[in-house]
Coordinates of C-alpha atoms and ligand atoms in Angstrom, one line a residue:
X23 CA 111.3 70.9 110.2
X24 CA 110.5 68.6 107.2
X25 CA 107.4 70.6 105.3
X26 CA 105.2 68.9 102.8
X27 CA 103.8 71.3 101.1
X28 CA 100.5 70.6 98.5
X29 CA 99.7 73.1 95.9
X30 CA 103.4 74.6 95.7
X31 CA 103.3 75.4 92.3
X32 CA 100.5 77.4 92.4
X33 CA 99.6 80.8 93.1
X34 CA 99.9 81.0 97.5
X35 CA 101.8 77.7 97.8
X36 CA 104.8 78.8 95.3
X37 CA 105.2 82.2 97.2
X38 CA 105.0 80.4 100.6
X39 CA 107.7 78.3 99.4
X40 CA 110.2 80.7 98.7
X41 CA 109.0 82.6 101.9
X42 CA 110.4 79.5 104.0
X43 CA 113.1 79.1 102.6
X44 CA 114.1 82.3 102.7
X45 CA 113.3 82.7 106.5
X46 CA 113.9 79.0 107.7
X47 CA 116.9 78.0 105.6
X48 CA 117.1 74.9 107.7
X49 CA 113.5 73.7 107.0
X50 CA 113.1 71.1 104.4
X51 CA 110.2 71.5 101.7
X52 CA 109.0 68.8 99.5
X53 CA 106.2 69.6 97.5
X54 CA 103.6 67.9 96.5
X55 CA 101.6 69.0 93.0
X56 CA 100.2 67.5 90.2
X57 CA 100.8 70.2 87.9
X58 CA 97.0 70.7 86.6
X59 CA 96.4 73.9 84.6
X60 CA 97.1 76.2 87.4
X61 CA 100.7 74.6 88.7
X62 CA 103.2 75.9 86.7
X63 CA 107.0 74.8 87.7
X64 CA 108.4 78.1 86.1
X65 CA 106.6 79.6 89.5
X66 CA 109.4 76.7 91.4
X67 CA 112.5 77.6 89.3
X68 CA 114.3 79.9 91.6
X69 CA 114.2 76.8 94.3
X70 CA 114.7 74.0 92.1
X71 CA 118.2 72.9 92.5
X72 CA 118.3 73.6 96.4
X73 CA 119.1 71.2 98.6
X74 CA 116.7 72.0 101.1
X75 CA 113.5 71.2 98.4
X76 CA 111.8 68.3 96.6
X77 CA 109.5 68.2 94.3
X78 CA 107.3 64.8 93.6
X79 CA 104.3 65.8 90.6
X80 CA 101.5 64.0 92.3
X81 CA 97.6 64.1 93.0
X82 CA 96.3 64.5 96.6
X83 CA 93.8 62.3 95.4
X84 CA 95.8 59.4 94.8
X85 CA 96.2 57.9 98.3
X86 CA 99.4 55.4 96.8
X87 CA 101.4 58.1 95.8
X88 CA 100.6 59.9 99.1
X89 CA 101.6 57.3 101.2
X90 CA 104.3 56.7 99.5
X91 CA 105.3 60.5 100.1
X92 CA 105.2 59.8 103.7
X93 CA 107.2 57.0 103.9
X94 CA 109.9 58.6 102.3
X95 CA 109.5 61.4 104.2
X96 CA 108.1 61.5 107.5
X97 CA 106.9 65.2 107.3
X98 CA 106.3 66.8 110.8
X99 CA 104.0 69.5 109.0
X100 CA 101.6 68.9 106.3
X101 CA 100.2 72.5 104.9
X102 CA 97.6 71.8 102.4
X103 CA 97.0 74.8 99.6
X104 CA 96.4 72.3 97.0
X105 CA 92.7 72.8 95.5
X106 CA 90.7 73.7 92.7
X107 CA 90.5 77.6 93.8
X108 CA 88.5 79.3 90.4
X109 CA 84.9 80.3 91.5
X110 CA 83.8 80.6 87.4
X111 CA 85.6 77.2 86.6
X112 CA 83.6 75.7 89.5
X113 CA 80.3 77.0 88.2
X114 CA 80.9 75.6 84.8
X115 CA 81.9 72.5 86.3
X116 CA 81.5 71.5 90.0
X117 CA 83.0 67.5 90.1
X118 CA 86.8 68.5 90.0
X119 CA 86.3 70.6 93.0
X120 CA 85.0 68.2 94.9
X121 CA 87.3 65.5 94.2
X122 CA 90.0 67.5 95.1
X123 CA 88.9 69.7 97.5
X124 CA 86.9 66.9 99.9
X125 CA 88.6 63.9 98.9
X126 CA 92.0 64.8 98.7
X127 CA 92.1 67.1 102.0
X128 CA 90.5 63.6 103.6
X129 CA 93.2 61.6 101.5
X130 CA 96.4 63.8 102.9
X131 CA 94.7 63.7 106.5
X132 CA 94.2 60.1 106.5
X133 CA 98.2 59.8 105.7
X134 CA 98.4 62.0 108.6
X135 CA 96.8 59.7 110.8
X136 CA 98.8 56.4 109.4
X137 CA 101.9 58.0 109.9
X138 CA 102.0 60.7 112.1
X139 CA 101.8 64.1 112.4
X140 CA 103.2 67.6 114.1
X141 CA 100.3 70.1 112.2
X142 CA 98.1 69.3 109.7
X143 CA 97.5 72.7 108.7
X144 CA 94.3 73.4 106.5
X145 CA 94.4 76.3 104.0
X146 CA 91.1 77.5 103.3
X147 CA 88.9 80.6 102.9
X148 CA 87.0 83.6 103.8
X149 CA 84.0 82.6 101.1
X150 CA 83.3 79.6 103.5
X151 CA 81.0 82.5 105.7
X152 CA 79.5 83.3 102.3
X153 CA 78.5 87.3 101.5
X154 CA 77.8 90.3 103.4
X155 CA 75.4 93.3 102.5
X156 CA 76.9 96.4 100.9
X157 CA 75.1 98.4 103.4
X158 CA 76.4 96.6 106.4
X159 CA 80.3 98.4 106.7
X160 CA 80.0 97.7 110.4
X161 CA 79.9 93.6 109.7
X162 CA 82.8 91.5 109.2
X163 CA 83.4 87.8 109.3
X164 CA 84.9 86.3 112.6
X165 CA 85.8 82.8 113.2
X166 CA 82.1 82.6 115.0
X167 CA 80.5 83.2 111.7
X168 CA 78.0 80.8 110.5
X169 CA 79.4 78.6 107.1
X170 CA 76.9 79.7 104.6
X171 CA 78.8 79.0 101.7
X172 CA 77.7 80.2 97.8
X173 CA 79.8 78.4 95.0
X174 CA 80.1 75.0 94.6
X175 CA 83.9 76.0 95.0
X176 CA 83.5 77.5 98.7
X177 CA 81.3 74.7 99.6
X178 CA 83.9 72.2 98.8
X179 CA 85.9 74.6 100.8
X180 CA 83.7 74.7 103.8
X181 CA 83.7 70.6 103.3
X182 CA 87.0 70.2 104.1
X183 CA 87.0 72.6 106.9
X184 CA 84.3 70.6 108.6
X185 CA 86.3 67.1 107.7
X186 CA 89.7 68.8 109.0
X187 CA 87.8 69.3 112.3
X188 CA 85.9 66.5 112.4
X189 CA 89.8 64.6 112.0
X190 CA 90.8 66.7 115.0
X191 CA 87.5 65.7 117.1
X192 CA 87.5 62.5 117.1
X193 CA 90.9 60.9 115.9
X194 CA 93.1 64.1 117.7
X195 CA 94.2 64.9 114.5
X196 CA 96.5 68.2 115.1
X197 CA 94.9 70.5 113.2
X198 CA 95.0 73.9 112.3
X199 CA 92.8 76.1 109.5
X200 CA 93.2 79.7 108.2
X201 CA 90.3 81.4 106.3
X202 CA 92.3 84.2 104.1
X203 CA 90.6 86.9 101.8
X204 CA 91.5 87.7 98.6
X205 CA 95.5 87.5 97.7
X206 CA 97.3 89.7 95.1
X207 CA 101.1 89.5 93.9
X208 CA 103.7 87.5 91.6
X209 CA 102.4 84.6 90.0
X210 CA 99.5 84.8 90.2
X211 CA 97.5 83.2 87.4
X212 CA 95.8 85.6 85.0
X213 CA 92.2 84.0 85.1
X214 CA 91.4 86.0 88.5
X215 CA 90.5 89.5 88.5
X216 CA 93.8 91.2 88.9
X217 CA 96.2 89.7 87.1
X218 CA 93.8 89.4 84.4
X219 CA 92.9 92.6 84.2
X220 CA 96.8 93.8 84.0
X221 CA 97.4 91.5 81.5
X222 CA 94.2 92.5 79.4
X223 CA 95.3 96.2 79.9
X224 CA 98.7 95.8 78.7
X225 CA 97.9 93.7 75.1
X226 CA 95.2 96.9 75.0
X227 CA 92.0 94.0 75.1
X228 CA 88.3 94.8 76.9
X229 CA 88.6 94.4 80.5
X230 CA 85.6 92.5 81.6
X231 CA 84.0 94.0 84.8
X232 CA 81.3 91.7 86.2
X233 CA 77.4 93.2 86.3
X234 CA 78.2 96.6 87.4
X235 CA 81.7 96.0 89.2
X236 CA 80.1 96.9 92.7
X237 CA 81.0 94.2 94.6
X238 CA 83.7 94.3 97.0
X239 CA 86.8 92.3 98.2
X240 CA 89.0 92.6 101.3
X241 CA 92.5 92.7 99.0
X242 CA 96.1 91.2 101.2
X243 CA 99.4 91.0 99.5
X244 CA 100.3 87.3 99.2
X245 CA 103.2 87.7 101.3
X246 CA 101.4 89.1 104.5
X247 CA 98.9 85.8 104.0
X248 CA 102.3 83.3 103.9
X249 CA 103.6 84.7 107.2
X250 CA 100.5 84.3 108.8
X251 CA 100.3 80.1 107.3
X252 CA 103.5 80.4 109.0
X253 CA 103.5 81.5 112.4
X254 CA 100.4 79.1 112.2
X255 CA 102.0 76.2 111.3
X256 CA 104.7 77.3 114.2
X257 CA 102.8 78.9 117.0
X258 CA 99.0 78.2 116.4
X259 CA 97.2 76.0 119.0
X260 CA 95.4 72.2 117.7
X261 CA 92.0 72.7 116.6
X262 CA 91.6 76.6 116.2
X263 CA 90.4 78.2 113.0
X264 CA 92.3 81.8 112.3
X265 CA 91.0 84.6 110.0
X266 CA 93.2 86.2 107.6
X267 CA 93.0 90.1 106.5
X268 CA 93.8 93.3 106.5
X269 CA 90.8 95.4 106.6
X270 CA 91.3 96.7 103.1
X271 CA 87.6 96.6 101.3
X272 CA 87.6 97.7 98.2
X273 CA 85.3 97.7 94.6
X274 CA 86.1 96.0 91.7
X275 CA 85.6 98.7 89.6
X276 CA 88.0 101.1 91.4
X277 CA 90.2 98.0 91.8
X278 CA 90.5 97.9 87.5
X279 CA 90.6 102.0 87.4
X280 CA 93.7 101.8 89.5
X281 CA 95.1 99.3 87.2
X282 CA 94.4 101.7 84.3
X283 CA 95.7 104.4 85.8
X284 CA 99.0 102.7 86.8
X285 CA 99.6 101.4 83.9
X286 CA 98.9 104.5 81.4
X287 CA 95.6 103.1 79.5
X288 CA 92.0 104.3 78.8
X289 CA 89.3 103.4 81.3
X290 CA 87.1 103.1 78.0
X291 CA 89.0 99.3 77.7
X292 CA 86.7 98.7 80.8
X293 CA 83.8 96.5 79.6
X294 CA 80.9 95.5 81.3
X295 CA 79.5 91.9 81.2
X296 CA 76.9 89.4 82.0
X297 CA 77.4 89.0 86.1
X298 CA 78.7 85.8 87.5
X299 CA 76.2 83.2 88.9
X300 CA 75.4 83.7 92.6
X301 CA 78.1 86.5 93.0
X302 CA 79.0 87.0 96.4
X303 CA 78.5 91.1 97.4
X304 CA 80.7 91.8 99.9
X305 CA 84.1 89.9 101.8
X306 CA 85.2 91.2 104.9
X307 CA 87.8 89.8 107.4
X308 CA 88.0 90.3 110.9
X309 CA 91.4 89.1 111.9
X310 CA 91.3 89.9 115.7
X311 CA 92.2 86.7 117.2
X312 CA 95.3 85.9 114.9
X313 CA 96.6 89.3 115.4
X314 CA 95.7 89.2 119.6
X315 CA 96.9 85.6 119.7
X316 CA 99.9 85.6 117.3
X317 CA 100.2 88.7 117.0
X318 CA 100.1 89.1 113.3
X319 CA 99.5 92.0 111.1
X320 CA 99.5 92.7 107.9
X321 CA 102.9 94.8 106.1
X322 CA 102.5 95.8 102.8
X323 CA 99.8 98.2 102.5
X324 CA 97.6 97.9 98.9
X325 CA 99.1 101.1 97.4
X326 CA 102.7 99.0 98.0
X327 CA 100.9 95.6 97.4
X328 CA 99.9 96.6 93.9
X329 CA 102.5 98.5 92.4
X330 CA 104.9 95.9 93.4
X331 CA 102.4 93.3 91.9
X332 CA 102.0 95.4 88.7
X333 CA 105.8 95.7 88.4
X334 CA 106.7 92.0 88.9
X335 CA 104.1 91.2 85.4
X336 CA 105.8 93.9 83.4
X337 CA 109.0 92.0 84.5
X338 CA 107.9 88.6 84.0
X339 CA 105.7 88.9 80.7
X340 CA 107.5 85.3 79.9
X341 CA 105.6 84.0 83.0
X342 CA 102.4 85.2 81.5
X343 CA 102.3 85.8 78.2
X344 CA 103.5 81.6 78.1
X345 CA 100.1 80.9 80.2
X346 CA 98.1 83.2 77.9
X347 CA 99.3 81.8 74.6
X348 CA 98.0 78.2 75.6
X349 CA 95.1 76.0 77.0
X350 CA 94.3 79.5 78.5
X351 CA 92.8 81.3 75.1
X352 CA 89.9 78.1 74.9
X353 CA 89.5 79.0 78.7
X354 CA 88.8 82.7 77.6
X355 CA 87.0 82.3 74.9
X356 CA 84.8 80.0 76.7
X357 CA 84.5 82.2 79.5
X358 CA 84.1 85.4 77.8
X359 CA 83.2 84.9 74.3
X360 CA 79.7 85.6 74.5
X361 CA 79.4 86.9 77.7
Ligands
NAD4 P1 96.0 78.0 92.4 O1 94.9 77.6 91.6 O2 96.9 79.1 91.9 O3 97.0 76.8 92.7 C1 96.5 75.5 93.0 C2 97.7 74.5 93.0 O4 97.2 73.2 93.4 C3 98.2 74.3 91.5 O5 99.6 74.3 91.6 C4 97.7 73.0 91.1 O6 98.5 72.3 90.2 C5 97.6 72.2 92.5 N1 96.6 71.2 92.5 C6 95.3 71.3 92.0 N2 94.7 70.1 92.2 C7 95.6 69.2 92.7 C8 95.5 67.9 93.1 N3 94.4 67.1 93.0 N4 96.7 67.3 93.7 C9 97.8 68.0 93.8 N5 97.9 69.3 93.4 C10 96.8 69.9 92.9 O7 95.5 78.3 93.9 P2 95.8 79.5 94.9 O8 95.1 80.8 94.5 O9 97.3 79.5 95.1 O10 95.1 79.0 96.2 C11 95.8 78.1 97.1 C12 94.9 77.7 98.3 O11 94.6 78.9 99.0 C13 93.6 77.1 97.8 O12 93.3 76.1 98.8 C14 92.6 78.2 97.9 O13 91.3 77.7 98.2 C15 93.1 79.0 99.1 N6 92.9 80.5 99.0 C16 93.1 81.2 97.9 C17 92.9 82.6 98.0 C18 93.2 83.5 96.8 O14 93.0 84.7 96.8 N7 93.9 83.0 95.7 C19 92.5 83.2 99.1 C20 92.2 82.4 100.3 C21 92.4 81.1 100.2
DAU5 O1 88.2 85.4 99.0 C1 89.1 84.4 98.8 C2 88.9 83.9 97.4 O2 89.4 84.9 96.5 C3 89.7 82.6 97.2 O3 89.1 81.6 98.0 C4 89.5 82.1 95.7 O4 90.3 81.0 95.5 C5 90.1 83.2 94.8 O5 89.9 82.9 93.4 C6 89.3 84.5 95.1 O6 87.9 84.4 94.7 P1 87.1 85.6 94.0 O7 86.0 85.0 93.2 O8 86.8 86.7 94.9 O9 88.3 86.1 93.0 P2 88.3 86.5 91.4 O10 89.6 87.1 91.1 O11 87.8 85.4 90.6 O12 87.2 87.7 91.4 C7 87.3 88.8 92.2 C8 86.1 89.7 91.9 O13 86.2 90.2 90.6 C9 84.8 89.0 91.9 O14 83.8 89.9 92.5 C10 84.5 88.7 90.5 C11 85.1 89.9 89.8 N1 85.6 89.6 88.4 C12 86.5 88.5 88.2 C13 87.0 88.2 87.0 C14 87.9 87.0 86.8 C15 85.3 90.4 87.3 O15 84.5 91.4 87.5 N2 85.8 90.1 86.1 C16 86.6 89.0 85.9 O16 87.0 88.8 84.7

């Protein structure tokens, strides 16, 4: 199979990368990035001079360069992870998101159309069904649930979603979308909460917990959320959304306590700060139908997920500490500095 794969050298799309090629080491990957502040090629190195990948720096956006793509390649699969993914960055500044987010998803599909297409396969998210109340365990979002979205972020999210099925409606567009919850692992970038927090901790800095660190998150390791992208991308049906979890809700504050523990530092780093702007209470997946239908299920459980994770940045501080040292510190200070 000849993969295009968008967002590659980000957080998801790198590790599903090297999951493919790893598993189907007769697929062909060329991806497709345009290196903003969140693609990093270092993510890329260990595939770089394999003969089985490509990689073409590139904006979804621009429908030239995308065309071009296609011609050159004639991709049976498209599988689209690039997007603006940072709730805070989105609520500082909204345009970016949808640019890329809407119009490139349309851009990629409309290549799809022109040339041609196996599986268009839409990654998008579980903040698309927006929150759920703390003192509802019993809920949990199913592929029926309403889009109620929160952040201008998960509305450009639920934009595309409705555009990726609206492609499928009424030009047969083969389609296919996920809606994930929150990933951990390798490479990811340090401006969400874990890999922040782990960096934080180990240069012995504040940790900032937002309001009072209540709100919770449905945590999978990055690898259980790849296979599941591809058995979809292999085995899903045109059309159908899929849920993506593994039922493991837990609070942010007891999400930064573990990382203290682990790690041998003082809770008192933990700081509390000004909450986030329409913070969403409560994720929770119910991933039924892609485990009944594919028969998917998660493998790494969180105690495995996050050691692993926390292991892979004392390993790779060059992989960080490179990010941190940059653009990043304006970011944080902007961010945080008065917060
Ligand atoms: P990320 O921010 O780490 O990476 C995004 C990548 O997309 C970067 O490499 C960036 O350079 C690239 N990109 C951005 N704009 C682009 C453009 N206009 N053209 C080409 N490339 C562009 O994101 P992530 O956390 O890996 O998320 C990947 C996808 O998964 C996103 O669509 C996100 O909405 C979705 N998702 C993320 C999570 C999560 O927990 N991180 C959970 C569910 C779904
Ligand atoms: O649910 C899937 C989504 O998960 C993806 O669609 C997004 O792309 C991804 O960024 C993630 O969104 P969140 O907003 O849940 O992730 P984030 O890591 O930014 O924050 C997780 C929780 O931690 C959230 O409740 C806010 C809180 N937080 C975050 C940061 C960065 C803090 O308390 N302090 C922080 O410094």
């Amino acid at each position: 199979m000849n993969i295009i794969v968008t967002g590659g050298a980000g957080f998801i799309g790198g590790n599903f990368i090297h999951y493919v090629i790893k598993k189907h080491p007769d697929d062909r990957i060329v991806c497709l990035d345009k290196l903003t502040y969140a693609g990093n090629l270092s993510t890329l190195a260990p595939v770089m001079e394999s003969s089985a990948f490509r990689f073409v720096r590139a904006d979804i956006c621009d429908r030239e360069a995308v065309y071009r793509l296609f011609e050159e390649e004639y991709p049976d699969v498209v599988v689209n992870f690039a997007a603006e993914s940072h709730v805070d960055r989105s609520i500082e500044d909204p345009g970016v998101f949808l640019q890329t987010n809407i119009m490139g998803t349309a851009t990629l599909m409309d290549a799809c159309r022109k040339y041609g297409i196996r599986r268009y396969h839409q990654v998008s998210t579980d903040e698309v069904y927006g929150d759920l109340p703390l003192d509802r365990p019993d809920l949990f979002f199913t592929e029926e649930t309403p889009i109620h979205t929160s952040s201008p972020y998960s509305s450009s999210k639920a934009s595309a979603d409705l555009l990726a099925l609206a492609y499928h409606r009424t030009y047969g567009l083969p389609v296919t979308i996920s809606r994930c919850s929150n990933n951990y692992g390798p490479y990811h970038f340090p401006e969400k909460l874990i890999p922040l927090m782990i960096a934080n901790a180990l240069n012995d800095k504040p940790l900032p917990v937002y309001g009072q660190g209540l709100n919770v998150r449905d945590w999978l390791y990055v690898e259980d959320h790849c296979r599941a992208v591809d058995l979809i991308i292999r085995e899903g049906k045109d059309g159908e959304v899929y849920n993506v979890g593994g039922h493991n809700e837990m609070r942010n504050i007891d999400i930064v306590k573990l990382i203290c523990r682990e790690l041998g530092k003082s809770e008192s780093l933990i700081t509390y700060v000004a909450d986030r702007k329409g913070h969403d209470m409560r994720y929770a997946i119910d991933p039924a139908k892609i485990h009944r239908e594919l028969g998917w299920l998660p493998e790494t459980s969180f105690a495995d997920g996050i050691r692993k994770t926390i292991r892979w940045y004392l390993e790779n501080r060059e992989w960080w500490e490179t990010i941190i040292s940059g653009e990043y510190r304006n970011y944080y200070e902007n961010m945080y500095g008065n917060r």
